[in-house]
Tab-separated table of C-alpha atoms in Angstrom:
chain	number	residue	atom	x	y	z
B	1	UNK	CA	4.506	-18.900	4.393
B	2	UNK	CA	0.851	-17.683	5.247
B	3	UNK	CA	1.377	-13.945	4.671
B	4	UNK	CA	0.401	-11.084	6.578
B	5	UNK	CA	-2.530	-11.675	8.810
B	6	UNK	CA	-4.975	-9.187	10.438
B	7	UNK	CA	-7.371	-9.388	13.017
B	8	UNK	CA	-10.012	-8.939	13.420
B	9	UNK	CA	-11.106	-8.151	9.744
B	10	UNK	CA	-13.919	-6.137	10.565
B	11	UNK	CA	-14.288	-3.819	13.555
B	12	UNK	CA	-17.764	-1.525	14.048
B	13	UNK	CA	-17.651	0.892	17.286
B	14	UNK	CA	-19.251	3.587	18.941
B	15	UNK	CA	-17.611	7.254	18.649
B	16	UNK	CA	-15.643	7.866	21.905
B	17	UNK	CA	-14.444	3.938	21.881
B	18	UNK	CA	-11.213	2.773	21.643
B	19	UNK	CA	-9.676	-0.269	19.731
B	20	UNK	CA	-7.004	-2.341	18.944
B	21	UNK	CA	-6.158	-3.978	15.475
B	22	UNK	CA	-3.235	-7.196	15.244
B	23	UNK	CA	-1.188	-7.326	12.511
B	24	UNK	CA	1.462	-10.228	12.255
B	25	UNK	CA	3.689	-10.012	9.417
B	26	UNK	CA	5.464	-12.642	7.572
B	27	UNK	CA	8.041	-14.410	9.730
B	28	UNK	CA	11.433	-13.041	8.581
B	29	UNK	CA	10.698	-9.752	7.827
B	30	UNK	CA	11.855	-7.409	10.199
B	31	UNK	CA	10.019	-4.163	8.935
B	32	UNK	CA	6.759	-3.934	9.671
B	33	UNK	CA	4.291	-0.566	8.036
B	34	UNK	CA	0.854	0.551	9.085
B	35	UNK	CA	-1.146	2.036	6.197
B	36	UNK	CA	-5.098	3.577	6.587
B	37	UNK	CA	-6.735	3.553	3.049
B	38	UNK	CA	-10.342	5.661	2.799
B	39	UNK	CA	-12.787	4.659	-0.087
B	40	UNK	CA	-11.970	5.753	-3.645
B	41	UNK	CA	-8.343	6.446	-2.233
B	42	UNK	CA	-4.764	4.973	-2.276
B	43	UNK	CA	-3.173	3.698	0.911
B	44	UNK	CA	-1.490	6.734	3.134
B	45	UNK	CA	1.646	6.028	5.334
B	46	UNK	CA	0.856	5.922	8.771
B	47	UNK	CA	3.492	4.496	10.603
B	48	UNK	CA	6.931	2.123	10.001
B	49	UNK	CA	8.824	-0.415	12.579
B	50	UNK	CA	12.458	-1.801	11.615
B	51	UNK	CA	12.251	-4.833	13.843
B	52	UNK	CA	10.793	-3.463	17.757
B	53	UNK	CA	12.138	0.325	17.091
B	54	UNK	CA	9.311	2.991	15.378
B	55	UNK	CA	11.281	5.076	12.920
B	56	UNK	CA	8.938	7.188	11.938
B	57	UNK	CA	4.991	8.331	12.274
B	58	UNK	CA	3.230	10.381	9.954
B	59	UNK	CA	1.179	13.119	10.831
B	60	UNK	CA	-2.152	11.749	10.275
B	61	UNK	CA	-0.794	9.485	13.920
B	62	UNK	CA	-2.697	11.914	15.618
B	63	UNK	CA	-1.985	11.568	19.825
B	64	UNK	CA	-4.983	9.402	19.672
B	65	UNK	CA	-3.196	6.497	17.817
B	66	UNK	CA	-0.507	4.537	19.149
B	67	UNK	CA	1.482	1.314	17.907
B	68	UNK	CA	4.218	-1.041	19.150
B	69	UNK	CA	5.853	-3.693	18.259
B	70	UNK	CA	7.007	-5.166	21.495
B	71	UNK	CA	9.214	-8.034	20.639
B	72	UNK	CA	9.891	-7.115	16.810
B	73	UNK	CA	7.214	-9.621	15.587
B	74	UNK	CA	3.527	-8.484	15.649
B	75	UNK	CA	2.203	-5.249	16.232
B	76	UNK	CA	-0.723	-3.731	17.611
B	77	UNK	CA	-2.599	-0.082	16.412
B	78	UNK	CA	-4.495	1.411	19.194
B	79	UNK	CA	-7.497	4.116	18.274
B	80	UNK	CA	-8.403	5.841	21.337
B	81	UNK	CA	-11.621	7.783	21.502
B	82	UNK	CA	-12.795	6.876	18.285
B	83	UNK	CA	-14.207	9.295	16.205
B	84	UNK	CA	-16.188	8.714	12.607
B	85	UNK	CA	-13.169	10.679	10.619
B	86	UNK	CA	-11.473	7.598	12.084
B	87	UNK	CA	-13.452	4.926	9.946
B	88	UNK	CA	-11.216	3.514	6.888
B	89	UNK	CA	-9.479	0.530	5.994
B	90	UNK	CA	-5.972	-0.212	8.320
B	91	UNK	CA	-3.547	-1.814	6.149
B	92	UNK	CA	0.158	-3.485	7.723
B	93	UNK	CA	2.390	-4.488	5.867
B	94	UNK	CA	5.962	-6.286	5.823
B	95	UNK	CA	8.884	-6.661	4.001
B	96	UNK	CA	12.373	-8.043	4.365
B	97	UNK	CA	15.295	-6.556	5.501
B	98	UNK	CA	17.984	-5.308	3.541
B	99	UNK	CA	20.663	-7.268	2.073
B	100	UNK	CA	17.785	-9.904	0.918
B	101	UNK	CA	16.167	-10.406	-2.190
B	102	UNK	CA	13.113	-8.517	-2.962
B	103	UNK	CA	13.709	-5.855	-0.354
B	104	UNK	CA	12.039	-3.381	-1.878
B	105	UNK	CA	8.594	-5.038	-1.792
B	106	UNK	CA	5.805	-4.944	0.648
B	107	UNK	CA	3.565	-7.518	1.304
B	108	UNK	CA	0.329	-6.611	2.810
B	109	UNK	CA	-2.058	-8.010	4.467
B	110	UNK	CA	-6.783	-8.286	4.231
B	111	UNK	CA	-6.840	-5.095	6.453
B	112	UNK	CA	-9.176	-4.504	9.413
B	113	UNK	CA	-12.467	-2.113	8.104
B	114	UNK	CA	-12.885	-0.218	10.559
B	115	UNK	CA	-16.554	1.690	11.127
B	116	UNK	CA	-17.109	4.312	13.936
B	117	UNK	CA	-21.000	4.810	14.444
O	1	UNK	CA	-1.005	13.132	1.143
O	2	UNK	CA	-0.892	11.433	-1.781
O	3	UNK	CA	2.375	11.590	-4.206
O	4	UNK	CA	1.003	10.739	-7.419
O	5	UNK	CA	-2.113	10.380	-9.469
O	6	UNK	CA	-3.171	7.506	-12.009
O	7	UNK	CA	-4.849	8.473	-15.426
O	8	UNK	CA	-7.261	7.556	-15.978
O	9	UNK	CA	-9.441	7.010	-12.689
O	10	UNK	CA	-11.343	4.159	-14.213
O	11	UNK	CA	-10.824	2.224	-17.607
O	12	UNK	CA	-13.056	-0.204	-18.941
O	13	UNK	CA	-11.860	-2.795	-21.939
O	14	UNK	CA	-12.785	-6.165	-23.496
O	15	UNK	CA	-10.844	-8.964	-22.727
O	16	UNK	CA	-7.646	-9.019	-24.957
O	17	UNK	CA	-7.396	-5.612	-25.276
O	18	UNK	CA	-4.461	-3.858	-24.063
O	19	UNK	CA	-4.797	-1.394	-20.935
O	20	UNK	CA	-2.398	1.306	-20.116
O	21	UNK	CA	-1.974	3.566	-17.341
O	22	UNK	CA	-0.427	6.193	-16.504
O	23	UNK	CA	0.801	8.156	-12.789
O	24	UNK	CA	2.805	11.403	-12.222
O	25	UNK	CA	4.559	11.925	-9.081
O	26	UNK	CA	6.162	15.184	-7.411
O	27	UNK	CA	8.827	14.428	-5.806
O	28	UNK	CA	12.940	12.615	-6.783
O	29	UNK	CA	12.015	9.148	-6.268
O	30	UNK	CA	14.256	5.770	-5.541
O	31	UNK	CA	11.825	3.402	-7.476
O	32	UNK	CA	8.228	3.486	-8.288
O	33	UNK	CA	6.318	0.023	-7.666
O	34	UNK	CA	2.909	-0.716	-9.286
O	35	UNK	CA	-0.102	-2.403	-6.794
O	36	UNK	CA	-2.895	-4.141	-7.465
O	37	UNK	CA	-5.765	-4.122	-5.605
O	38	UNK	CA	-9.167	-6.672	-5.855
O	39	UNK	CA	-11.555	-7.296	-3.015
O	40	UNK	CA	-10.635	-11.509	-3.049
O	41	UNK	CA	-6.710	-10.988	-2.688
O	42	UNK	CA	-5.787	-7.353	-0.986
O	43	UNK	CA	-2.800	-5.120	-2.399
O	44	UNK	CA	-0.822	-7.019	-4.379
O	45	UNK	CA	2.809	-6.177	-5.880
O	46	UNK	CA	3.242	-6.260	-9.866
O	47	UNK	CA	6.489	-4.499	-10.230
O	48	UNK	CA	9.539	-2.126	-9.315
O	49	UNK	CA	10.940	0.005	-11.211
O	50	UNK	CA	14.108	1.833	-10.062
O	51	UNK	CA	14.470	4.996	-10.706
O	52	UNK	CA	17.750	4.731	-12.804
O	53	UNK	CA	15.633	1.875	-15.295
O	54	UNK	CA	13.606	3.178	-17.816
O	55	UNK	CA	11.319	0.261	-18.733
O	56	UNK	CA	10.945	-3.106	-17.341
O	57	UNK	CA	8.890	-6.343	-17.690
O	58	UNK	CA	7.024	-8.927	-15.909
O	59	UNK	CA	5.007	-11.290	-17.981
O	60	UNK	CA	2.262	-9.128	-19.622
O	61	UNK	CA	3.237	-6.089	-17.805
O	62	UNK	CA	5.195	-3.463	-18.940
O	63	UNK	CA	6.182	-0.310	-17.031
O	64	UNK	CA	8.588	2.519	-17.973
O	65	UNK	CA	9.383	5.191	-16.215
O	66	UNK	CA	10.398	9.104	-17.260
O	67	UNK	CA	12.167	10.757	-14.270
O	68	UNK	CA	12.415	13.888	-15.912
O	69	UNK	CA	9.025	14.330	-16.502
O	70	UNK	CA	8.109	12.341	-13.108
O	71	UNK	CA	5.861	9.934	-15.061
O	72	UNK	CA	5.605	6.395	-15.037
O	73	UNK	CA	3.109	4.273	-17.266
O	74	UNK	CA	1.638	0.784	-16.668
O	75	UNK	CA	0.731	-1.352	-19.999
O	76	UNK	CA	-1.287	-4.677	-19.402
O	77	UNK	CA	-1.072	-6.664	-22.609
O	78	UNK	CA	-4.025	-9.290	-23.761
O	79	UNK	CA	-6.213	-8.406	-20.937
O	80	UNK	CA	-8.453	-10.961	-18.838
O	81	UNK	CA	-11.294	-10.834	-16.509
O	82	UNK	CA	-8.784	-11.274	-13.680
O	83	UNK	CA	-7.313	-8.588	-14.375
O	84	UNK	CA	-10.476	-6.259	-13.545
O	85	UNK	CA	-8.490	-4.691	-10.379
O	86	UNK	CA	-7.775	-1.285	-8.954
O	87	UNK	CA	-3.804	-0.277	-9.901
O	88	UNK	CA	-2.285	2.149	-7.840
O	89	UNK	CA	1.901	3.474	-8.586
O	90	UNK	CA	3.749	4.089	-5.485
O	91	UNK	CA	7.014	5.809	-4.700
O	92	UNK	CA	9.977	5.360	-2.293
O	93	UNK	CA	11.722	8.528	-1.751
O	94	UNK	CA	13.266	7.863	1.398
O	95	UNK	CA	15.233	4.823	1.088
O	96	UNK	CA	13.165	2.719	3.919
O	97	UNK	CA	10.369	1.608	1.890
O	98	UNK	CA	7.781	4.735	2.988
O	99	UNK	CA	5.452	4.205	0.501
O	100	UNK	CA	3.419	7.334	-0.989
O	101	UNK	CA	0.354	5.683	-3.388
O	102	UNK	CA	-1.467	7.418	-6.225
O	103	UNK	CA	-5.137	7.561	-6.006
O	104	UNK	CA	-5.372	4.628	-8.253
O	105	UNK	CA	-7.021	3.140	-11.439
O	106	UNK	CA	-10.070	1.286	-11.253
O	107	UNK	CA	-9.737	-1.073	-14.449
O	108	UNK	CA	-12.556	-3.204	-15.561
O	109	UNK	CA	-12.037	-6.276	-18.566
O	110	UNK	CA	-15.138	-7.516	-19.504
O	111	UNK	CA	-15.601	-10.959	-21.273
């Protein structure tokens, strides 16, 4: 077990940029959440996969974000045209599914701080 | 938005010394989970709490929970250096793990 991994862990870009941040989650767990967390504040919900289907986005997912989960294993988090309200820590975490022990938990992963010049 | 907030914001204690904190919430709840947070390991789970259990433990820790007054408390016992951390409460109020963090506790144990 190697836990949640995200790359890359640091990510500096130019307003008006776009990027793309990796998360892959522990191997059996088949939901998958995308926090952002800005300084001196707790994590906020962004979005939540239960295996490759996105059940539900918050409203900070502004149209310029986007995330899959193609095959129900890693995910991506797109940021298109950057801007520097954008720059915070992006958190993903997994957990397992129901039915299993500790299903309640989330496991997260380093994050990927991102800073938009 | 955030759900809850922790009291106090930051805390500062000598090793051995007990630390408790505290986070109110607004909102029916399914359980309440405390998180640690350090810059060398990431968020980090401590406990759940459901939201028909009043108290539980887990080694030194020690959390209860009041539902009718939306409060939960976090009590470290015999503090350590390691245990200089940020602590946030979270709640799941939707039954799929959505979790909704406080703004956190910065506790610091000095030697």
């Amino acid at each position: 077990d190697t836990g949640v991994s995200q790359n890359p862990r640091h990510k500096i870009t130019k307003r008006g940029q776009n990027v793309t941040f990796r998360c892959d989650p522990i191997s059996e767990h088949n939901r998958l959440y995308w926090y952002r967390q800005t300084l001196g504040q707790g994590p906020e919900f962004l979005t939540y996969f239960q295996n490759e289907a996105q059940l539900e986005k918050s409203r900070l997912l502004s149209d310029r974000f986007s995330a899959e989960r193609p095959k129900g294993s890693f995910s991506t988090l797109e940021i298109q045209r950057t801007e520097q309200g954008d720059s915070a820590m992006y958190l993903c975490a997994s957990s397992p599914d129901a039915g299993l022990a500790r299903q309640n938990e989330q496991f997260f992963g380093p994050g990927t701080r991102l800073t938009v010049l | 938005s955030q759900q809850g907030e922790e009291d106090p914001q930051a805390l500062s204690i000598q090793e051995g010394e007990n630390a408790t904190m505290n986070c109110s919430y607004k909102t029916s709840i399914n359980n309440l989970q405390w998180y640690r947070q350090n810059s060398g390991r990431g968020l980090v789970h401590l406990i759940l709490i459901r939201s028909n259990e009043r108290e539980k433990h887990s080694g030194r820790l020690r959390v209860t929970l009041d539902t009718s007054k939306k409060s939960s408390s976090l009590l470290i016992t015999a503090s350590r250096a390691a245990d200089t951390a940020s602590y946030f409460c979270a709640t799941d109020n939707t039954g799929f793990q959505k979790l909704v963090f406080g703004t956190g506790t910065r506790l610091l144990v000095s030697p």
